[in-house]
Coordinates of C-alpha atoms in Angstrom, one line a residue:
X22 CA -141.7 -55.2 102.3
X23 CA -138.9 -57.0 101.5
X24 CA -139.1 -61.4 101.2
X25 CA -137.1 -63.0 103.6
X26 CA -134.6 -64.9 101.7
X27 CA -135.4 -68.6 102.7
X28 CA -138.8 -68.4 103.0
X29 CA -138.3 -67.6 99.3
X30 CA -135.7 -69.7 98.8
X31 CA -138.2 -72.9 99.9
X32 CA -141.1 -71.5 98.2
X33 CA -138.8 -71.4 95.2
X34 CA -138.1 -75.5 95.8
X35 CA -141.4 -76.4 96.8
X36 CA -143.1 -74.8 93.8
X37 CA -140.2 -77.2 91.7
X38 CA -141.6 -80.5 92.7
X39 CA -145.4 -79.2 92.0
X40 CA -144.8 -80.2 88.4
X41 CA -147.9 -79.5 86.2
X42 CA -150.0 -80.0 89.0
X43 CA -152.6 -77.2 89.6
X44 CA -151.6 -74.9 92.5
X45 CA -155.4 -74.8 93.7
X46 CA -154.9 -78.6 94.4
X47 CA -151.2 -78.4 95.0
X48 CA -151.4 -75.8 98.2
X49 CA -153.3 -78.0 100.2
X50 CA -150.5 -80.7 100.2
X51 CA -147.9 -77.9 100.9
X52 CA -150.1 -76.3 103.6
X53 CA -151.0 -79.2 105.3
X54 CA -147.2 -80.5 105.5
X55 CA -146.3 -77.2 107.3
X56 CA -148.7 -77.2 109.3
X57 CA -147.8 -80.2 110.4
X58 CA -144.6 -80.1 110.7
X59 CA -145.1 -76.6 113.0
X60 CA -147.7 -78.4 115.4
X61 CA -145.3 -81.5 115.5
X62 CA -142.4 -79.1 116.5
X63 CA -144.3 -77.4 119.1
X64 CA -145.4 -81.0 120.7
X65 CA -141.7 -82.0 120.4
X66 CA -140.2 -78.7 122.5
X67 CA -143.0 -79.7 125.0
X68 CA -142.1 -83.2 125.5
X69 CA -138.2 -82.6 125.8
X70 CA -139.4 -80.2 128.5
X71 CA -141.5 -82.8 130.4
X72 CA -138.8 -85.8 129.9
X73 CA -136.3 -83.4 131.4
X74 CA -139.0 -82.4 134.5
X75 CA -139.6 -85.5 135.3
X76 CA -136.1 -86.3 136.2
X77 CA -135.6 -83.3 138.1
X78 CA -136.6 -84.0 141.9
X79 CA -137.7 -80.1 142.3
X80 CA -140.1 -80.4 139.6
X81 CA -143.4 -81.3 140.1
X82 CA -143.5 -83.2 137.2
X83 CA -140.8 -85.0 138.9
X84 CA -141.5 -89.3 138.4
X85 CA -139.4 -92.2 140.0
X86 CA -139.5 -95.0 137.1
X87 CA -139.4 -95.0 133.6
X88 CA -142.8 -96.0 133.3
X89 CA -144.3 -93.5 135.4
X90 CA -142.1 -90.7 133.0
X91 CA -144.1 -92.0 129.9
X92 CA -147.0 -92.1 131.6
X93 CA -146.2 -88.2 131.6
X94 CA -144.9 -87.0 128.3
X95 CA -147.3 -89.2 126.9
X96 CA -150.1 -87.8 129.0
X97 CA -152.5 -85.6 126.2
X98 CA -153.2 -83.1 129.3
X99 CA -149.5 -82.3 129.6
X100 CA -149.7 -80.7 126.4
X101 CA -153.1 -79.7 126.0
X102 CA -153.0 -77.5 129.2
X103 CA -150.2 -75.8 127.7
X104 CA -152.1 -74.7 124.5
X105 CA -150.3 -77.7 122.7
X106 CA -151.8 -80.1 120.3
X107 CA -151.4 -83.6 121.8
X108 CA -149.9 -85.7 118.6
X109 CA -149.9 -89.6 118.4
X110 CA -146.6 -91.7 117.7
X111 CA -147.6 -92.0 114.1
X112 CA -148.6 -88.9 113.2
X113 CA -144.9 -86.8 114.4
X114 CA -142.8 -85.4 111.8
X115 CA -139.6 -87.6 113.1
X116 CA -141.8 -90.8 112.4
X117 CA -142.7 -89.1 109.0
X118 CA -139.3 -88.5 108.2
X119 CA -137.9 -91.8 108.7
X120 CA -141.0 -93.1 106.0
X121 CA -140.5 -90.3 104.0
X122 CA -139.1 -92.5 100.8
X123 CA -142.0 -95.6 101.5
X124 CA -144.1 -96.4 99.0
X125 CA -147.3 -95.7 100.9
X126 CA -146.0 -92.4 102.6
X127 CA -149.6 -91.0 101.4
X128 CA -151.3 -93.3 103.3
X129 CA -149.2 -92.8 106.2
X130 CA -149.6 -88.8 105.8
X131 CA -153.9 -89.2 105.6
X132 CA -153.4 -91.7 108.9
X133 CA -151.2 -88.8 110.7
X134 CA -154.2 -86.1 109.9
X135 CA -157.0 -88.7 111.3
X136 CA -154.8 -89.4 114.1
X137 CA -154.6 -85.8 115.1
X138 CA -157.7 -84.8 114.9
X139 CA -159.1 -87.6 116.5
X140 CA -156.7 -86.3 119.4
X141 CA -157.4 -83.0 119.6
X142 CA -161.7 -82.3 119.0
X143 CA -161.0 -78.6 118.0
X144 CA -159.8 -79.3 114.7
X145 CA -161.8 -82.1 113.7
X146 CA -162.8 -81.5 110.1
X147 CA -160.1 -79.2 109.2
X148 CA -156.8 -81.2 108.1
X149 CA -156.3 -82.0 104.7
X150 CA -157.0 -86.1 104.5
X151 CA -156.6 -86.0 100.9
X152 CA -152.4 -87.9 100.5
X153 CA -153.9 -91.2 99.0
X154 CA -156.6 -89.3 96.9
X155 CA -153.7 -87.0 95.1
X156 CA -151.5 -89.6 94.6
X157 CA -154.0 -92.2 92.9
X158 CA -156.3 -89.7 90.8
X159 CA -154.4 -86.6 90.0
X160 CA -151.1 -87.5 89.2
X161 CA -149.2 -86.9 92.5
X162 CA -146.0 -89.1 92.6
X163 CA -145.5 -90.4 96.4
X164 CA -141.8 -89.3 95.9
X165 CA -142.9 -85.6 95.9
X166 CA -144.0 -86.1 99.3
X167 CA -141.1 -87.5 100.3
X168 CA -139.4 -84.4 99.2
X169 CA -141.7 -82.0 100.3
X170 CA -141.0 -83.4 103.8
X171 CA -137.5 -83.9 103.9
X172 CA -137.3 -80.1 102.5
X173 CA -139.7 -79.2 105.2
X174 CA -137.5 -80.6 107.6
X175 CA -134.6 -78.0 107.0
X176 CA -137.0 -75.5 108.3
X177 CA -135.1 -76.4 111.9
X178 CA -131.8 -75.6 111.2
X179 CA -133.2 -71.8 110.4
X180 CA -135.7 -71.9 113.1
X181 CA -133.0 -71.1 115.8
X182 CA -132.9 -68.1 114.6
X183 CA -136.1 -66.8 114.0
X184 CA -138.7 -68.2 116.4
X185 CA -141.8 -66.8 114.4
X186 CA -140.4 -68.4 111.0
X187 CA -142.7 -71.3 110.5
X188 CA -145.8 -69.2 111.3
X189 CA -144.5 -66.6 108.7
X190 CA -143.7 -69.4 106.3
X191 CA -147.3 -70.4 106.7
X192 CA -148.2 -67.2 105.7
X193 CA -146.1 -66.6 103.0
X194 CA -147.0 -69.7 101.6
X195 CA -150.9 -68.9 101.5
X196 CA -149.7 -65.3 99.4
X197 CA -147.7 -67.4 97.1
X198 CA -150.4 -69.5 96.3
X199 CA -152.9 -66.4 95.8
X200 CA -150.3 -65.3 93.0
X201 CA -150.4 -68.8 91.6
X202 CA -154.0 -69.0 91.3
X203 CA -154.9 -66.0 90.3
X204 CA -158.1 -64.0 90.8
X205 CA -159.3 -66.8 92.7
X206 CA -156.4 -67.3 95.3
X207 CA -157.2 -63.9 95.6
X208 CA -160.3 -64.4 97.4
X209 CA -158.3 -65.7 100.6
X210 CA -155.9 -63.5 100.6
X211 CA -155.9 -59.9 101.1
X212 CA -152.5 -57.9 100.4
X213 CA -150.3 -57.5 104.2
X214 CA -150.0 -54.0 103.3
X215 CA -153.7 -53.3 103.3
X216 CA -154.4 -55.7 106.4
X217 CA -151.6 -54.0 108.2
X218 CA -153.2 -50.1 107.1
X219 CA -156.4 -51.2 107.9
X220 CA -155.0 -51.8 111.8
X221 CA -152.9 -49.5 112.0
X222 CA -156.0 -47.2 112.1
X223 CA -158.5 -49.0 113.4
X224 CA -156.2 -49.8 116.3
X225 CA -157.1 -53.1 118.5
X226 CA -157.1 -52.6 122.2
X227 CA -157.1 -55.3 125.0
X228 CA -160.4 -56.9 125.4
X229 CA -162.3 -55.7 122.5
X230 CA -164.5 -57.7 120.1
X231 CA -163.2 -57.9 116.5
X232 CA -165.2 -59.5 113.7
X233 CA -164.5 -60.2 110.3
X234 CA -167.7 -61.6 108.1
X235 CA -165.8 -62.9 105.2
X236 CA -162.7 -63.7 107.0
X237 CA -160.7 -66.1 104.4
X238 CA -157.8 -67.3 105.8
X239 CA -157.1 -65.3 109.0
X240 CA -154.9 -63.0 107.9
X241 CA -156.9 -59.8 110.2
X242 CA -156.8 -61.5 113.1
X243 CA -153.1 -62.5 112.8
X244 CA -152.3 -58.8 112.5
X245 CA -154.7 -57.4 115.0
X246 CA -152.9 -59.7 117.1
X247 CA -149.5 -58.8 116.0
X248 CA -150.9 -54.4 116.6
X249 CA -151.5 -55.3 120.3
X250 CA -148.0 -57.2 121.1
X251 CA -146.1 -54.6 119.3
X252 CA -148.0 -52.2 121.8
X253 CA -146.8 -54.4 125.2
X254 CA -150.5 -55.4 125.4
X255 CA -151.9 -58.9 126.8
X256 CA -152.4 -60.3 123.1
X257 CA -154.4 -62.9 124.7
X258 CA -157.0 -60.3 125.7
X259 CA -158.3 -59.8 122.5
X260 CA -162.0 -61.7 121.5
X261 CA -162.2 -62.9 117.7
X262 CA -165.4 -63.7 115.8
X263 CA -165.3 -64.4 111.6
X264 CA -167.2 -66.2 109.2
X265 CA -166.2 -67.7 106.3
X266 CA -168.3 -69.3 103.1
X267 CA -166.0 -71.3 101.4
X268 CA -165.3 -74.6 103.5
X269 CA -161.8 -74.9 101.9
X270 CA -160.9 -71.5 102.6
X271 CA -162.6 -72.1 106.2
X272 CA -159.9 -75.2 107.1
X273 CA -157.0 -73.0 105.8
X274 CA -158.2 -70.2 108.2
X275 CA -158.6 -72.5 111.1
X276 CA -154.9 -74.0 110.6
X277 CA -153.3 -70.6 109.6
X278 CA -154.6 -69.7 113.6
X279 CA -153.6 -72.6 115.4
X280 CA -150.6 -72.4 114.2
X281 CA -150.6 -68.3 115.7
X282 CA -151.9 -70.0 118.9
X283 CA -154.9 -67.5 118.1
X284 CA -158.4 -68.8 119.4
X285 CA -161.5 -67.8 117.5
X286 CA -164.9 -68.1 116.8
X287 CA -164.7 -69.3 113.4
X288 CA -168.1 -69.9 111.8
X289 CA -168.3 -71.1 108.4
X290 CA -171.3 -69.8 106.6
X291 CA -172.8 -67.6 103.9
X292 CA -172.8 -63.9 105.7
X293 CA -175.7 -62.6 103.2
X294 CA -178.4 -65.3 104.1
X295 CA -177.1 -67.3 106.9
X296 CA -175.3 -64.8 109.7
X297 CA -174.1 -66.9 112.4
X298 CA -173.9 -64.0 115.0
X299 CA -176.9 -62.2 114.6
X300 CA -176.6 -60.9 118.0
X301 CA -173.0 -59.5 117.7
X302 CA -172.4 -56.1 118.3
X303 CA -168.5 -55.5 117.9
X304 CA -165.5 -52.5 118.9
X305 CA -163.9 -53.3 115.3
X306 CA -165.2 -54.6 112.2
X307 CA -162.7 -55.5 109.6
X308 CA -162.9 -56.8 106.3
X309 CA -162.1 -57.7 102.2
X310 CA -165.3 -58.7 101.3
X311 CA -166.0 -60.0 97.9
X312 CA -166.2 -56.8 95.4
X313 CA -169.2 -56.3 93.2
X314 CA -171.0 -60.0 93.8
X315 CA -174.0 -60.4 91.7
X316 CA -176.8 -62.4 91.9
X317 CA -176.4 -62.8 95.6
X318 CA -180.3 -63.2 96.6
X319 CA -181.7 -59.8 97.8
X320 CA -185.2 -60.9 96.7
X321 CA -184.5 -63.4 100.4
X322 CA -183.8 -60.4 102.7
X323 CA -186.2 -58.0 102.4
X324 CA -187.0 -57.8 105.8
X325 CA -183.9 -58.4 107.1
X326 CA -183.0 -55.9 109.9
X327 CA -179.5 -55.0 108.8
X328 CA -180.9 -53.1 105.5
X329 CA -181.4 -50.2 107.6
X330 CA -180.5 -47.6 104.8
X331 CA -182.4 -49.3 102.0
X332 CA -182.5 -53.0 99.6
X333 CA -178.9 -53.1 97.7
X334 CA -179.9 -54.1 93.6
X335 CA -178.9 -58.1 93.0
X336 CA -176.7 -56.9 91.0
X337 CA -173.9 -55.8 93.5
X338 CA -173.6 -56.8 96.9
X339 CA -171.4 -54.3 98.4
X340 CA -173.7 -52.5 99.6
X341 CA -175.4 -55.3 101.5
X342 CA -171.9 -55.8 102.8
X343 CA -171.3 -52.1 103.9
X344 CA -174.7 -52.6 106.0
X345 CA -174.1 -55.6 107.4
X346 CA -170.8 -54.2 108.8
X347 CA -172.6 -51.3 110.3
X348 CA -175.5 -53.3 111.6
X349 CA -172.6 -55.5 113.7
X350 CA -171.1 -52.4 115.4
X351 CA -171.3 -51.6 118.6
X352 CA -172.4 -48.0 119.9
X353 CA -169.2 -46.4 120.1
X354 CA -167.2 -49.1 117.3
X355 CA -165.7 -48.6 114.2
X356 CA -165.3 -50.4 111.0
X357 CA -162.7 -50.4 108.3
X358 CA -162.7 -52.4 105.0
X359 CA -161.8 -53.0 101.5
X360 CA -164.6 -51.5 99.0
X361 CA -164.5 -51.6 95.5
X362 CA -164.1 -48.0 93.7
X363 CA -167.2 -48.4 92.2
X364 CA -169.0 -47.5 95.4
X365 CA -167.3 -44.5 95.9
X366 CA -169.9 -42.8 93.4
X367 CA -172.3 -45.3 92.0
X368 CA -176.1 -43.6 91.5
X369 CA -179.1 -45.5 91.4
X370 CA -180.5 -48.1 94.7
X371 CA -176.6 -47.7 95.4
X372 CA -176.3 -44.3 95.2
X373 CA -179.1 -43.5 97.9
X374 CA -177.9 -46.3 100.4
X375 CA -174.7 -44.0 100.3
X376 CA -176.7 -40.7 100.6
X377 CA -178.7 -41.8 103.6
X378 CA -175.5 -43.5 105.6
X379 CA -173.4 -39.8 104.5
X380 CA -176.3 -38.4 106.2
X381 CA -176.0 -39.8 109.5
X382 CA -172.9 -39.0 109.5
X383 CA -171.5 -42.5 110.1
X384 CA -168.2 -42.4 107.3
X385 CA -165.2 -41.2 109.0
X386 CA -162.0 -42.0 106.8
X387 CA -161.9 -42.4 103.1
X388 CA -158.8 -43.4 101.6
X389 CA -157.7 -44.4 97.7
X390 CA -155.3 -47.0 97.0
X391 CA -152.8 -47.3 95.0
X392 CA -153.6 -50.0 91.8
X393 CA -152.0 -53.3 91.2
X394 CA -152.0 -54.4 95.4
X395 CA -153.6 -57.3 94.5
X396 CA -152.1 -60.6 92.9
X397 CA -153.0 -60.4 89.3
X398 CA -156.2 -58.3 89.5
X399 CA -155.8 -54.9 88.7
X400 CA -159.2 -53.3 90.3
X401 CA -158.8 -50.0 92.2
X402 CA -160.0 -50.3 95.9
X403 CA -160.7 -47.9 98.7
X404 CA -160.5 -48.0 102.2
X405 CA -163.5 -47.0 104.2
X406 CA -163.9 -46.6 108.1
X407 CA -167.1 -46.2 109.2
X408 CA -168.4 -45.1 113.4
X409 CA -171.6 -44.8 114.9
X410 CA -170.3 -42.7 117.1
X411 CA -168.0 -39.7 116.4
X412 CA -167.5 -38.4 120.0
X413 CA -166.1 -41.4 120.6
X414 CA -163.7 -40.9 124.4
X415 CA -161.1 -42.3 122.7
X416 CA -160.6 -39.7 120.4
X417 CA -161.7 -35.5 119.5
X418 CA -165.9 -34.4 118.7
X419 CA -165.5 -35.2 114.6
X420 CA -169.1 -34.9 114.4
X421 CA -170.2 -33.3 110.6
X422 CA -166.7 -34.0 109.8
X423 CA -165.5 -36.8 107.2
X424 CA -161.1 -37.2 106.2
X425 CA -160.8 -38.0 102.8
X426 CA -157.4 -38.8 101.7
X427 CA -155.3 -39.7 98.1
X428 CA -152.8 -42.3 98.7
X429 CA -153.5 -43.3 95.2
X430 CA -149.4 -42.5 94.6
X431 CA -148.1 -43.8 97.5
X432 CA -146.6 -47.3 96.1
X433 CA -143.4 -49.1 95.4
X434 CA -143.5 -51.5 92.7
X435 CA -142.1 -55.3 93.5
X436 CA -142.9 -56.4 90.4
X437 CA -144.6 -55.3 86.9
X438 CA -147.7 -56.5 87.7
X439 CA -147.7 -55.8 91.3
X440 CA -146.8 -53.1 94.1
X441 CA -147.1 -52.7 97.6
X442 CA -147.4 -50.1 100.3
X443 CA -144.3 -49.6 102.5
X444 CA -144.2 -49.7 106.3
X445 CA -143.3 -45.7 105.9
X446 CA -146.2 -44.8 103.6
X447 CA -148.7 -46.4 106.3
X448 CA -146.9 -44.9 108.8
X449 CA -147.7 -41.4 106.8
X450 CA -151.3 -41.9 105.9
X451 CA -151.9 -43.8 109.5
X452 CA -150.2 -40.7 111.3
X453 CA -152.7 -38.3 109.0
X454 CA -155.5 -40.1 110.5
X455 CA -154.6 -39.8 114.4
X456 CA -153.9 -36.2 114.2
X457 CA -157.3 -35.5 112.4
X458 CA -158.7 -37.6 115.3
X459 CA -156.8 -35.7 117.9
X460 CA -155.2 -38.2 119.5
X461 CA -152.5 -37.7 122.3
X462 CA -149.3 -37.1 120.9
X463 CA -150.1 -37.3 117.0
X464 CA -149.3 -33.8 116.4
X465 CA -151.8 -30.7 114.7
X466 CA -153.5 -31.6 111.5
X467 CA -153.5 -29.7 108.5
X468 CA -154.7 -30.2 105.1
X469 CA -152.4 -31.2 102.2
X470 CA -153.8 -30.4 98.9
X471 CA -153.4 -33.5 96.4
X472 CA -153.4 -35.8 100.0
X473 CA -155.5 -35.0 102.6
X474 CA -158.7 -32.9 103.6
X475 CA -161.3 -32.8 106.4
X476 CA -164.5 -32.2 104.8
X477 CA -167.8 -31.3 105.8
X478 CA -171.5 -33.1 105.3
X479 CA -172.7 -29.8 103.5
X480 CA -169.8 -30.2 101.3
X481 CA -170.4 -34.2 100.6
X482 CA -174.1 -33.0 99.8
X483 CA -173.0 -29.6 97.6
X484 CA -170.5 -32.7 95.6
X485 CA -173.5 -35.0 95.4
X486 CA -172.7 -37.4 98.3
X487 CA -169.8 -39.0 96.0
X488 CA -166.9 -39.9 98.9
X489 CA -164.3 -40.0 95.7
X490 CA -160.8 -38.6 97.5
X491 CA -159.6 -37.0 94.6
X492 CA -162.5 -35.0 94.5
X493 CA -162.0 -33.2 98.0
X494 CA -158.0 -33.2 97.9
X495 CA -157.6 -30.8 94.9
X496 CA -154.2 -31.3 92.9
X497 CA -150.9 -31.6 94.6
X498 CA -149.1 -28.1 94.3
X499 CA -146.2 -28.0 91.7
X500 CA -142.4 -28.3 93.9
X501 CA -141.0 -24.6 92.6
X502 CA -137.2 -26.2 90.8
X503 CA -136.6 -22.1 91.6
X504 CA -135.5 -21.2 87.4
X505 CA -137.7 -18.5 86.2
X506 CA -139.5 -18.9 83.6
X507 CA -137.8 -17.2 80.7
X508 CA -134.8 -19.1 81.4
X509 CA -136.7 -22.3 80.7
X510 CA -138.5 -20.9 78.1
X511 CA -135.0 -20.2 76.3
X512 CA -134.1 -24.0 77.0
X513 CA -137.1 -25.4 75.9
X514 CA -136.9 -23.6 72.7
X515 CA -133.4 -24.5 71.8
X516 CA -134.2 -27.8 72.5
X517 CA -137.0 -27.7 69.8
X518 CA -134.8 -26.1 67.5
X519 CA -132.1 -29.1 68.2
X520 CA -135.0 -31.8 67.1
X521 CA -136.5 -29.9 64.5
X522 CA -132.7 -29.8 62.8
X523 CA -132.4 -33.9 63.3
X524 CA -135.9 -34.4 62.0
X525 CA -135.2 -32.7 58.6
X526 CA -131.7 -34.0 58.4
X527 CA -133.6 -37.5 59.0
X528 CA -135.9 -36.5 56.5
X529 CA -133.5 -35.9 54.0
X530 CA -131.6 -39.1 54.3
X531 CA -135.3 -41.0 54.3
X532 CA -135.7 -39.3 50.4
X533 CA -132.5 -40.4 49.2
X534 CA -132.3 -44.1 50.0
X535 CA -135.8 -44.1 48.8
X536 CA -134.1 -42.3 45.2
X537 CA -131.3 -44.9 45.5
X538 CA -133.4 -47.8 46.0
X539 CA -136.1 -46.6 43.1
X540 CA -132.9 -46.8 40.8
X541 CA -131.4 -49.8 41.7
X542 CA -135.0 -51.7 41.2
X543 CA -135.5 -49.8 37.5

């Protein structure tokens, strides 16, 4: 998991000019820029190809005159047809550049964003027309922007070599910001290492339907994606539905896709009261929903149909969350998310919504994760994957039959306040999971005490339907060093001995500069 260095490198220099400028306000200046700059780049590639066709008398964008070339790379189908935003004269990043040190470079910057979406209908409402605004209320010099673009503008030089670099930029940028802001940056961003665990199981296949209710900015889609190139698979072949509350968060979403080239049914909307695809019944379900939300309203869904198992208290949503995720699967789909411990074991309402969906038998994977995966919030979180349908063709019967595993010490630290999950440790507890599903070329399953068990309902119901890993797994075996035990018990001893001898010798020097110093003061 390590940083690339220049995305680090411009994160570091971007971060400089912010000043004392809140990073909640700050990202959507930085954002915006980038993603600007990477839908200006793609236009440009474009329109060097089409100025180059329509010299070429074998092309059939081939044109006669000067005039009738413009009339070509200036065309908005030529692009569009192509998956390409179509963007103005005043609104590229070269024009942007060249007014980079002006005076009203904010203006120009909030006339660039109405420009482009006035151009291309899909993403009206979503760019960040807020340049003048900043600069005139909250203390945003116009020569940042400057900066900012002409910093942006190195990105090209690097670009050569990596073709995916601005996209990952993007990205990088967004997690940056989630450190910056704290617990509430975190509410967009959910750790890569859990997104990519999280697919790694649930495993995206050409033309199924993956929804994500409290999608934030993108970030499952980008990897589901990502799971079905790495597998030669038509990436295009892949149908995505989310919904997302917070409007901000929404825009950010909507940008952090087109600059994937990812199309999606992005709706944005409160999933508790206002579900905007009632009539959705999806292959995967994937999600970080908001932990332990209170006061979210149950008294106004009482009758809703997705509280099959029973009213969550108003006191904690998740497990209004957990039913609406099985309520939008379809027969033979499976879910996976993010849940808070908590759920794990809670009694009460909660408690019996648990019992009732252990009992038909719809939990298939339980997994504990290490702490500290999420920028500067310390909570301990679970991964669940939940199936309606156990016999499922793609996989062995698992009927009666729930895998619980411990990954609770699989972790490498990055910082002191945060760690991740390496590629190899999801590669471990991903493989686990495929060979206790019997899939083709995973290899036998077996137990591991202190990591993984397969576990029965009667056993979830003898333990008091708590899905707690640690519970199940037992204790990891102690690795035999092969010295018997007398021998340590001789080294242990002399080792005492050794510290006993240093503690009275330190005692006895303690007693006489406490006699010298009683002396001196008499």
């Amino acid at each position: 998991m390590k940083d690339i260095d220049f995305e680090n490198q411009l994160w570091q220099a971007a971060d400089k000019l912010r000043g004392s400028m809140d990073a909640s306000e700050y990202k959507h200046i930085v954002l915006g820029l980038i993603f600007l700059k990477y839908i200006s780049e793609a236009f440009d590639k474009r329109k060097r190809f089409l100025e180059k066709a329509t010299q070429d008398k074998n092309s059939p964008y081939y044109a006669p005159t000067p005039q009738a070339r413009e009339a070509i790379t200036e065309d908005k189908d030529s692009y569009l047809s192509q998956g390409i935003f179509y963007i103005p004269p005043e609104a590229r990043w070269s024009y942007l550049q060249e007014n980079a040190t002006s005076s009203d470079i904010a203006r120009k910057l909030d006339k660039a964003m109405e420009l482009i979406e006035q151009e291309n209908p899909q993403l009206k409402g979503v760019l960040p027309k807020i340049f003048v605004e900043y600069t005139r209320v909250r203390d945003l010099e116009p020569r940042i922007l400057g900066e900012l673009i002409n910093l942006f503008s190195k990105i090209q030089e690097q670009k050569e070599k990596d073709k995916d670099l601005l996209g990952r930029i993007y990205e990088y940028f967004i997690g940056q910001f989630a450190s910056a802001e704290g617990k509430r940056g975190g509410e967009f961003y959910t750790p890569r290492c859990l997104v990519k665990l999280l697919i790694e199981i649930l495993e995206p296949y050409e033309n199924c339907r993956v929804f994500d209710p409290a999608c934030g900015s993108g970030g499952m889609f980008i990897q589901s994606r990502k799971f079905i190139e790495m597998h030669k698979k038509d990436p295009s072949k892949i149908n995505f539905y989310g919904q997302e509350k917070n409007s901000t968060t929404w825009r950010l979403c909507q940008m952090n896709l087109a600059i994937r080239g990812i199309i999606a049914h992005v709706e944005q909307g409160d999933s508790y009261h206002n579900d905007k695809f009632p009539d959705l019944r999806a292959d995967i379900v994937i999600s970080n929903p908001p932990f332990n939300f209170s006061d979210w309203g149950a008294d106004r869904i009482q009758k809703d149909p997705r509280i099959k198992y029973g009213l969550p208290p108003n006191s904690n949503a998740n497990f209004m969350w957990i039913q609406h995720f099985v309520y939008h699967l379809a027969p033979g789909g499976v879910a996976g998310f993010v849940m808070a411990n908590g759920a794990l074991a809670v009694g009460g309402k909660e408690g019996e919504i648990r019992k009732r969906i252990i009992r038909d038998d719809l939990v298939d994977v339980i997994i504990a994760c290490p702490p500290k995966l999420f920028y500067n919030v310390s909570l301990p979180v679970s991964l669940w994957f939940l199936t309606k349908d156990k016999r499922n063709k793609r996989f062995r019967d698992r009927r009666g039959e729930t895998l619980f595993i411990d990954a609770r010490e699989m972790y490498e630290p990055i910082s002191r306040k945060q760690y991740v999950i390496t590629d190899k440790q999801i590669q471990k507890i991903a493989d686990t999971v495929r060979a206790w599903r019997g899939e083709k070329g995973a290899g036998k399953y077996k137990d591991e005490p202190g990591f993984c068990k397969a576990v029965t309902i009667e056993e979830i119901r003898k333990a008091g339907y708590v899905l707690t890993p640690g519970r199940y797994v037992g204790i990891k075996p102690e690795e035999d060093d092969g010295i018997p035990f007398e021998k340590k018990m001789k080294k242990l001893t002399k080792q005492l001995e050794k510290y006993f001898k240093e503690s009275r010798k330190l005692e006895r020097k303690i007693k006489h500069n406490l006699k010298r110093l009683g002396r001196q003061n008499a």
